[in-house]
Short mmCIF file of C-alpha atoms and ligand atoms in Angstrom, two decimals:
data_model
loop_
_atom_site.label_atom_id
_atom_site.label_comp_id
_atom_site.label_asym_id
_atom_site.label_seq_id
_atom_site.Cartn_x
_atom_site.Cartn_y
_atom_site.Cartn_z
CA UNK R 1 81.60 100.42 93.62
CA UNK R 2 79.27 99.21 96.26
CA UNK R 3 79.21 95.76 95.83
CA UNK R 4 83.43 96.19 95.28
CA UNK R 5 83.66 97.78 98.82
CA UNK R 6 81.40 95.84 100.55
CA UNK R 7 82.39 92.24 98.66
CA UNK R 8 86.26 93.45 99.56
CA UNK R 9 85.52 93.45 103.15
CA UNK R 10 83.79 90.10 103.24
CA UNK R 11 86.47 88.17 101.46
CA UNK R 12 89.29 90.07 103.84
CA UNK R 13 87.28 89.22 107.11
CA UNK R 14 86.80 85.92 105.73
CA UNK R 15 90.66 85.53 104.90
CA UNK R 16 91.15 85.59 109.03
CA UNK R 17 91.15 82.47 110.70
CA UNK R 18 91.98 81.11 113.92
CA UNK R 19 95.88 80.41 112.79
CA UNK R 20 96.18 84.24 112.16
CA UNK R 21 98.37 86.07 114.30
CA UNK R 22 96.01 89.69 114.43
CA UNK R 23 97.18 92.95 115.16
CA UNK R 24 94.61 95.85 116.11
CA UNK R 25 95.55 99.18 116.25
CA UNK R 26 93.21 102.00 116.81
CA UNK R 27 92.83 105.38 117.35
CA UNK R 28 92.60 107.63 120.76
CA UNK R 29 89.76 109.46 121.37
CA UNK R 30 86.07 108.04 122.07
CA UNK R 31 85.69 106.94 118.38
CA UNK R 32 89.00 105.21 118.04
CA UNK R 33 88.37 103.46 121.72
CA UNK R 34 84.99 102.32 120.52
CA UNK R 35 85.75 100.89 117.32
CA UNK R 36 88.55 98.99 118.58
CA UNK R 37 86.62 97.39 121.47
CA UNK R 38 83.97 96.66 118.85
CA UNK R 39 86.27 95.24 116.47
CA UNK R 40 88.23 93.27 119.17
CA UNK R 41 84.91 91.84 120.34
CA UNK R 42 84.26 91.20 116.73
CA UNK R 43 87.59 89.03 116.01
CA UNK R 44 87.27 87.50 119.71
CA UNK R 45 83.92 85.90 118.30
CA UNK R 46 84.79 85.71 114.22
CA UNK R 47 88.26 83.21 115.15
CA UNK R 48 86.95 81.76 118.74
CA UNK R 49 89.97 83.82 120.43
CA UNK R 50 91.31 87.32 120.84
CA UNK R 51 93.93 89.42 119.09
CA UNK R 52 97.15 88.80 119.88
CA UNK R 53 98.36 92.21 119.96
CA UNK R 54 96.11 95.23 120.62
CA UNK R 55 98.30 98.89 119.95
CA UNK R 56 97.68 102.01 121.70
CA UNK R 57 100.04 104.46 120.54
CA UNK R 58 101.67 106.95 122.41
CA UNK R 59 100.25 109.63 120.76
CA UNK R 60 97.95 110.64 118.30
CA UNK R 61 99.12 110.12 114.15
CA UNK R 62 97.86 108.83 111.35
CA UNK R 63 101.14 106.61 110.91
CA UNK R 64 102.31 103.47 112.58
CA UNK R 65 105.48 104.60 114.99
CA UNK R 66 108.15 102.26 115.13
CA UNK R 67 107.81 101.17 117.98
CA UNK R 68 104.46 99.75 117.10
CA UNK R 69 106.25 98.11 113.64
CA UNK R 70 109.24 96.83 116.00
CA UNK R 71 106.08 94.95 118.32
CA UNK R 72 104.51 93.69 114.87
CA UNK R 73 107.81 92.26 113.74
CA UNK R 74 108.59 90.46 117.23
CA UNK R 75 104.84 89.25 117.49
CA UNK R 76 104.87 87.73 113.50
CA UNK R 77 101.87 89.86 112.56
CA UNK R 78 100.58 88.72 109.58
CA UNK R 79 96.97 90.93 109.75
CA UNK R 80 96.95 93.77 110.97
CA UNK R 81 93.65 95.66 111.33
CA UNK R 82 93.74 100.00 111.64
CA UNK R 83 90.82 101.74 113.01
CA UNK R 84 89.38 105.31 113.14
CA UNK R 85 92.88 106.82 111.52
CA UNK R 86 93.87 107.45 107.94
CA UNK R 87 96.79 105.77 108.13
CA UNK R 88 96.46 106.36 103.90
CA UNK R 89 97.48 110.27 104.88
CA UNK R 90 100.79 108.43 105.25
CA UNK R 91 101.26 106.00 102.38
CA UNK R 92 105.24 105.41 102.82
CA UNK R 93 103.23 103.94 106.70
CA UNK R 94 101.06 101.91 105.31
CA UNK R 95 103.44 100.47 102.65
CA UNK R 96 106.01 99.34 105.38
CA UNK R 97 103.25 97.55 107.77
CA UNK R 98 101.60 96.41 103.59
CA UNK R 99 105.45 94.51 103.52
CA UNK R 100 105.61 93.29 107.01
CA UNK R 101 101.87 91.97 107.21
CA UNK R 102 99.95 89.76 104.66
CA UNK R 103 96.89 91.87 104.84
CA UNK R 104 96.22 95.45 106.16
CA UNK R 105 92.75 96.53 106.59
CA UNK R 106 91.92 100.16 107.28
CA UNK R 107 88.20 100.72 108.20
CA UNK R 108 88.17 104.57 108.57
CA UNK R 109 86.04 107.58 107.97
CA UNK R 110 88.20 110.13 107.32
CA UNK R 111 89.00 111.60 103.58
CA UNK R 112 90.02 109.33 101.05
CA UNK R 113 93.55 109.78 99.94
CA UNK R 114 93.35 107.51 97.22
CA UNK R 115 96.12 105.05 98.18
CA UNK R 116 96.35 102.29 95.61
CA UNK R 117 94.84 99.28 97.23
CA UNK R 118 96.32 95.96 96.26
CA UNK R 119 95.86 91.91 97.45
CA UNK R 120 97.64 93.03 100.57
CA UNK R 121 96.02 96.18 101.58
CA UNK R 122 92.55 96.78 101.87
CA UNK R 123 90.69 100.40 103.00
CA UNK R 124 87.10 100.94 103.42
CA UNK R 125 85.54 103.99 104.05
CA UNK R 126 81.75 105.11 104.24
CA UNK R 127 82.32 107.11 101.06
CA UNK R 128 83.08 103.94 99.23
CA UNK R 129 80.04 102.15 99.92
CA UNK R 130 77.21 104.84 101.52
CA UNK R 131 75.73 107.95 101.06
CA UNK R 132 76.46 109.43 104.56
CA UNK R 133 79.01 111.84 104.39
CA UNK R 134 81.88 110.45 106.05
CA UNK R 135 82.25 112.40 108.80
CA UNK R 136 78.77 111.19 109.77
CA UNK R 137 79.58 108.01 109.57
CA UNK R 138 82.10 107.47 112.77
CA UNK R 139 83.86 104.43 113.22
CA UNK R 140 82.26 102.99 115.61
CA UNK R 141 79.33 102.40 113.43
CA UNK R 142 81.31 101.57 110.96
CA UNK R 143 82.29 98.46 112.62
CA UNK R 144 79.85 97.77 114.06
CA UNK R 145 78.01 97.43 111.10
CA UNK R 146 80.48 95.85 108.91
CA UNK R 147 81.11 93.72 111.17
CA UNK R 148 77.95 92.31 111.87
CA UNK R 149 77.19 91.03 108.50
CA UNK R 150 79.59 87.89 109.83
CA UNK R 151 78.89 87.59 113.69
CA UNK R 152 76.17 88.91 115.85
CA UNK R 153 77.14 92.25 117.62
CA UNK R 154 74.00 93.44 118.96
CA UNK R 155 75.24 93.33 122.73
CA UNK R 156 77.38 95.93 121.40
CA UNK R 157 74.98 98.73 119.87
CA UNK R 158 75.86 100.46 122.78
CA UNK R 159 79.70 100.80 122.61
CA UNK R 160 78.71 101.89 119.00
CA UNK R 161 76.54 104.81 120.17
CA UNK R 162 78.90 106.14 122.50
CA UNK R 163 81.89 106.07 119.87
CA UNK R 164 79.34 108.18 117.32
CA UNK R 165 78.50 110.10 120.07
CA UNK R 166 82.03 110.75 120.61
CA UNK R 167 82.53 111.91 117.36
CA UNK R 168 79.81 114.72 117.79
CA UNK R 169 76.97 112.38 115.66
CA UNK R 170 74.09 111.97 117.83
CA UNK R 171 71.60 113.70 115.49
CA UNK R 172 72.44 111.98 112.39
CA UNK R 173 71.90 108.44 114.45
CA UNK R 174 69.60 109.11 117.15
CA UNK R 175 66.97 106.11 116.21
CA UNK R 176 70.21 103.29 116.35
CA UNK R 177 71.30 105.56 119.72
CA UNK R 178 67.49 105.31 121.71
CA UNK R 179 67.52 101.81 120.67
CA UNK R 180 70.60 100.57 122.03
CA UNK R 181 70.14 102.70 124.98
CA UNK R 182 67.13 101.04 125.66
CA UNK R 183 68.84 97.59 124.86
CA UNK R 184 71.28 97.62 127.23
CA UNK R 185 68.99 99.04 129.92
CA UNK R 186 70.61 102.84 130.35
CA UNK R 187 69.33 106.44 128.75
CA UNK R 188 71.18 108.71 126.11
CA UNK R 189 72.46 111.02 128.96
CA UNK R 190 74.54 107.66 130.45
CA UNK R 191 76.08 107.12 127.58
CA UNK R 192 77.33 110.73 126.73
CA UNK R 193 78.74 110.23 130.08
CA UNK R 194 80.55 107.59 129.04
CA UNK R 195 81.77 109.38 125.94
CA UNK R 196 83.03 111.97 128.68
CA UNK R 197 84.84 109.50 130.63
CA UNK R 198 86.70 107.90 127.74
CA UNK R 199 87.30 111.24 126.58
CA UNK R 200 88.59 112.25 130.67
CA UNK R 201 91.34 109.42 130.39
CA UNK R 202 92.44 110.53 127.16
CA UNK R 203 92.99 114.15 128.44
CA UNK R 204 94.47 112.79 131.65
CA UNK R 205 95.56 109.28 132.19
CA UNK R 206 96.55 108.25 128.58
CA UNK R 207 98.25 105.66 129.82
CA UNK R 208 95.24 104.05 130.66
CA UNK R 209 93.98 103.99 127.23
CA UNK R 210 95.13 100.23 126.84
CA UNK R 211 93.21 99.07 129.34
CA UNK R 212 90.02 100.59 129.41
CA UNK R 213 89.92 99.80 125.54
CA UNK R 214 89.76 95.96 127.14
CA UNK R 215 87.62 97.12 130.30
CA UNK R 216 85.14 98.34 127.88
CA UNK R 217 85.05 95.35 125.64
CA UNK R 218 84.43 92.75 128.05
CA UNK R 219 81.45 95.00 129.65
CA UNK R 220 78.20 93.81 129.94
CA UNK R 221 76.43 97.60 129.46
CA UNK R 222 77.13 101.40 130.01
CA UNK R 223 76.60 101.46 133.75
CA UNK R 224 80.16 99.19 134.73
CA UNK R 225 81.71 102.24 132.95
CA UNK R 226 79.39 104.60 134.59
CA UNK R 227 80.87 102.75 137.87
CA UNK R 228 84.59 102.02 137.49
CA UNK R 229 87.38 103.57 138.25
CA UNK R 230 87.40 105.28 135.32
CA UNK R 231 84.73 107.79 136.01
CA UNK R 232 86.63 109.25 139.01
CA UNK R 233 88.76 111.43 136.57
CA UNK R 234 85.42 113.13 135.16
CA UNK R 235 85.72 115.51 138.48
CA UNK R 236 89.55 116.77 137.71
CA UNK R 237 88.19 116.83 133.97
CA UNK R 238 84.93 119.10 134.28
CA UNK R 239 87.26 121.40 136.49
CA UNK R 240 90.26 121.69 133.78
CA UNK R 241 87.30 122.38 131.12
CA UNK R 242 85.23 125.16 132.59
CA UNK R 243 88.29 126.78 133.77
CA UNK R 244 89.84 127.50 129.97
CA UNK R 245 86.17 127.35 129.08
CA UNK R 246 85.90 131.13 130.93
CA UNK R 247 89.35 131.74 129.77
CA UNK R 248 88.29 131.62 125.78
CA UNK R 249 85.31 133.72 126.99
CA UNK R 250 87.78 136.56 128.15
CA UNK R 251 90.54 136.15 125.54
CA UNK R 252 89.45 135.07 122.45
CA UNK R 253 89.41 136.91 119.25
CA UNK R 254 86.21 136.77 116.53
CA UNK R 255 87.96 137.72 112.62
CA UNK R 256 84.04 138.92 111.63
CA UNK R 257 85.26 139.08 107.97
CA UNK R 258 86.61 135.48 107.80
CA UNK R 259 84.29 134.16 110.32
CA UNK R 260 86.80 133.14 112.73
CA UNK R 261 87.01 131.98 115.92
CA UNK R 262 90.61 131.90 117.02
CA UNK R 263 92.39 131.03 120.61
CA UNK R 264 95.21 130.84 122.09
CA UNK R 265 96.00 128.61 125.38
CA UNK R 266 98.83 126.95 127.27
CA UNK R 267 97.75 123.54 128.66
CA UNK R 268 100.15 120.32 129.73
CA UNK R 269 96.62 118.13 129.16
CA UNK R 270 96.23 117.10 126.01
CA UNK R 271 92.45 119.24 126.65
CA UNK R 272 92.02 120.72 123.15
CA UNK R 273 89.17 118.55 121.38
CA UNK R 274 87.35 118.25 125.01
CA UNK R 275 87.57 122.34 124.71
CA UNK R 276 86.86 123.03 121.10
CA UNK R 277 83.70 120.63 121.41
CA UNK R 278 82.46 122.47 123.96
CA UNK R 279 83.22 125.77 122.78
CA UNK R 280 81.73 124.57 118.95
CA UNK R 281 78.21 123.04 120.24
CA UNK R 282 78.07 126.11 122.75
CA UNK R 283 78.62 129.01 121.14
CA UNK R 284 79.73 128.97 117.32
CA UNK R 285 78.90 126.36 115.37
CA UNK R 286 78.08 128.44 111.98
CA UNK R 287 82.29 130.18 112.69
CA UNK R 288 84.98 128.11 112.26
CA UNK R 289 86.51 128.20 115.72
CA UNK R 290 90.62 126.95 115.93
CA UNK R 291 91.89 126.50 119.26
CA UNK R 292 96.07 126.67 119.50
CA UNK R 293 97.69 124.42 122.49
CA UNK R 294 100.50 125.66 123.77
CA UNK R 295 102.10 122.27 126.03
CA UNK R 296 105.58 124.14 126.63
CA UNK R 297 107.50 121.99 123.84
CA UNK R 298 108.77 123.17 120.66
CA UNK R 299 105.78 122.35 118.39
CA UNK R 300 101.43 123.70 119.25
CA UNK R 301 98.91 121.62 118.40
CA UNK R 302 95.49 123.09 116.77
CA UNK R 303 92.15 121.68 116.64
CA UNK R 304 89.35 123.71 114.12
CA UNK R 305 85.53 123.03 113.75
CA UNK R 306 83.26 124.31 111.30
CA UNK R 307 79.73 122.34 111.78
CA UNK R 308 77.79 123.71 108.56
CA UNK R 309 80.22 122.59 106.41
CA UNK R 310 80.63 125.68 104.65
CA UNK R 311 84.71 125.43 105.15
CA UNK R 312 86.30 122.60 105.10
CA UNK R 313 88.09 122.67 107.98
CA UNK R 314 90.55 119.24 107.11
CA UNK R 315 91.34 121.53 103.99
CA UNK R 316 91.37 124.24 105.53
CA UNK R 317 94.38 123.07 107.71
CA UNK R 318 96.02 120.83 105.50
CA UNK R 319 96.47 123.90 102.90
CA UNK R 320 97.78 126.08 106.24
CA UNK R 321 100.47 124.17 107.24
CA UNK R 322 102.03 122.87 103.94
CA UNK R 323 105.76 123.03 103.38
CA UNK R 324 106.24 124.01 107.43
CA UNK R 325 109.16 121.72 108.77
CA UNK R 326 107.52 118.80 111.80
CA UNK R 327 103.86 119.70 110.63
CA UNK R 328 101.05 117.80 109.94
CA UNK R 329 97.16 118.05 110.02
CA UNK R 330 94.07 116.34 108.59
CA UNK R 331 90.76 114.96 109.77
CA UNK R 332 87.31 115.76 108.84
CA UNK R 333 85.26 118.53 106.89
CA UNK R 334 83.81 119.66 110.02
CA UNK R 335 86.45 118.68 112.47
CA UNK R 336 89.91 118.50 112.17
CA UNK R 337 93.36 119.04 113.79
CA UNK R 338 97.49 119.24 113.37
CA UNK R 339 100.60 120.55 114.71
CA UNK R 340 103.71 122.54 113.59
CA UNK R 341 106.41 123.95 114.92
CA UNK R 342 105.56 126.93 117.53
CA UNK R 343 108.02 129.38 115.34
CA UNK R 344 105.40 128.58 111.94
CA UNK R 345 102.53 130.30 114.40
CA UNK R 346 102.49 133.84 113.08
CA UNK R 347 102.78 132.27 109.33
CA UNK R 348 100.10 129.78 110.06
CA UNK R 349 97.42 132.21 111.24
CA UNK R 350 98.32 134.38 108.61
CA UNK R 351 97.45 131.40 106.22
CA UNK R 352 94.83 130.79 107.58
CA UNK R 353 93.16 134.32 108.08
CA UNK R 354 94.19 134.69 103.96
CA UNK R 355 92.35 131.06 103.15
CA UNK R 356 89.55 132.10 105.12
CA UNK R 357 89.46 135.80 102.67
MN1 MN A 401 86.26 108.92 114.28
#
């Protein structure tokens, strides 16, 4: 299995050449922005040039929205490389870009859904090769290390740290996370600010996402983040925070029995991992704490934690929301997230509350 995994990637890296027309597509938050900067910086130096398309979707999924298959099509995509989402939650997804393309490779660290791999379509996930539980294992890292078995990366160990930082890992990599702080000349606390300013333009400026993928890539070290343009919107973002931050103080509500943490909150920012971070490493990380945005549309979006993995909080979600029309959730054991339709609310707590006994 190890050697399979491992031996898999190899031969698809080595499969890409300089004639290959590459897609990368990658997640939002400070993992997915990470691991594709990595991974473009990776194919920039593996084929002497850079991708020749780089997607940011519009919105968070683990599938590949048209519009993103209608740029693949025009562009004659014939790789196309997914990071830091499982886009093998949505198999009819990955079939359709496994028809357009003449590889797909999904390096990811989410659960395995068992897709069938084939000579087209190739995933790799922690779990396939390593003993670090997935979840431990963010993308970023991922990469980064998979990536530097064919080119030398090591100007990026710090991108790396800040995308497992992102993803809550600190303590399971804080050797790899002092050294590359003190390779690129900065301190821990500089990069978590950087993980707080990629995480700022997600909440904020989304838009942005695009380019400060690139800005980041072509970055000598932490402090041009710590100095662009970019950090301005950590201000508006501390603000937003503290301010629903008192608000869950006043209105949550603790389920003692089930050990939940459950709240409520209308927000136009997309604010809720930011918030249920914070609220998580705070306060309860032995509950499981769910958070329920309310953005004024016809579907909420919910984000759960559970840090001593004694719930499985992806399962835990997944199970909630099944057979609810325009719902969807997944993720990680100890961090997860989904949406359904606001009118499924009542039902899905009441899932939940029952799953939780
Ligand atoms: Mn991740």
């Amino acid at each position: 299995m190890q050697t399979d995994a491992l031996s898999g990637f190899d031969s698809a890296v080595k499969a890409i050449s300089k004639s290959s027309r590459v897609a990368l597509i990658h997640d939002l938050d400070a993992d997915g922005i990470s691991s594709g900067a990595i991974t473009y910086n990776a194919l920039r130096v593996l084929r002497g040039k850079k991708p020749e398309l780089l997607i940011t979707q519009t919105h968070k999924t683990t599938q590949i929205l048209p519009q993103s298959m209608k740029k693949i099509r025009s562009k004659k995509i014939d790789v196309a490389i997914i990071v830091d989402f499982a886009l093998d939650q949505s198999p009819q997804s990955l079939k359709e870009l496994g028809q357009v393309c003449k590889t797909v490779l999904v390096i990811d660290h989410h659960k395995d859904y068992g897709y069938p791999q084939n000579e087209r379509t190739f995933i790799i996930k922690p779990q396939h090769f390593s003993q670090v539980e997935p979840s431990k294992y963010p993308t970023s890292k991922l990469v980064f290390d998979l990536f530097s078995r064919h080119v030398d990366l090591s100007a990026y160990c710090w991108i790396a740290s800040i995308g497992l930082m992102g993803d809550n890992q600190l303590g399971q990599w804080r050797d790899f996370v002092g050294e590359s702080a003190k390779a690129s000349a900065s301190s821990v606390e500089q990069l978590s600010k950087c993980v707080d300013i990629i995480t700022a333009i997600e909440t904020l400026a989304p838009k942005k996402l695009n380019e400060l993928l690139l800005f980041i890539a072509s970055s000598t070290g932490p402090q041009k983040i710590l100095a662009s343009k970019y950090a301005g919107y950590l201000k508006t973002m501390d603000k937003k925070l503290d301010s629903l931050f008192e608000k869950f103080k006043k209105e949550k509500e603790i389920l003692e029995k089930q050990g939940l943490v459950w709240f409520e909150y209308k927000s136009k920012d997309n604010i809720k991992s930011a918030l249920i971070n914070k609220i998580s490493n705070e306060l309860y990380p032995g509950l499981t704490v769910i958070c329920v945005q309310d953005s004024g549309k016809n579907t909420v979006s919910f984000s759960a934690r559970r840090q001593d993995f004694k719930v499985k909080a992806n399962e835990l979600l997944e199970n909630a929301v099944r057979g609810f029309e325009n719902a969807g959730a997944g993720g990680h054991v100890p961090a997860a997230a989904g949406k359904i339709m606001k009118k499924d609310l009542s039902e899905f707590k009441a899932r939940v509350i029952e799953l939780l006994g």
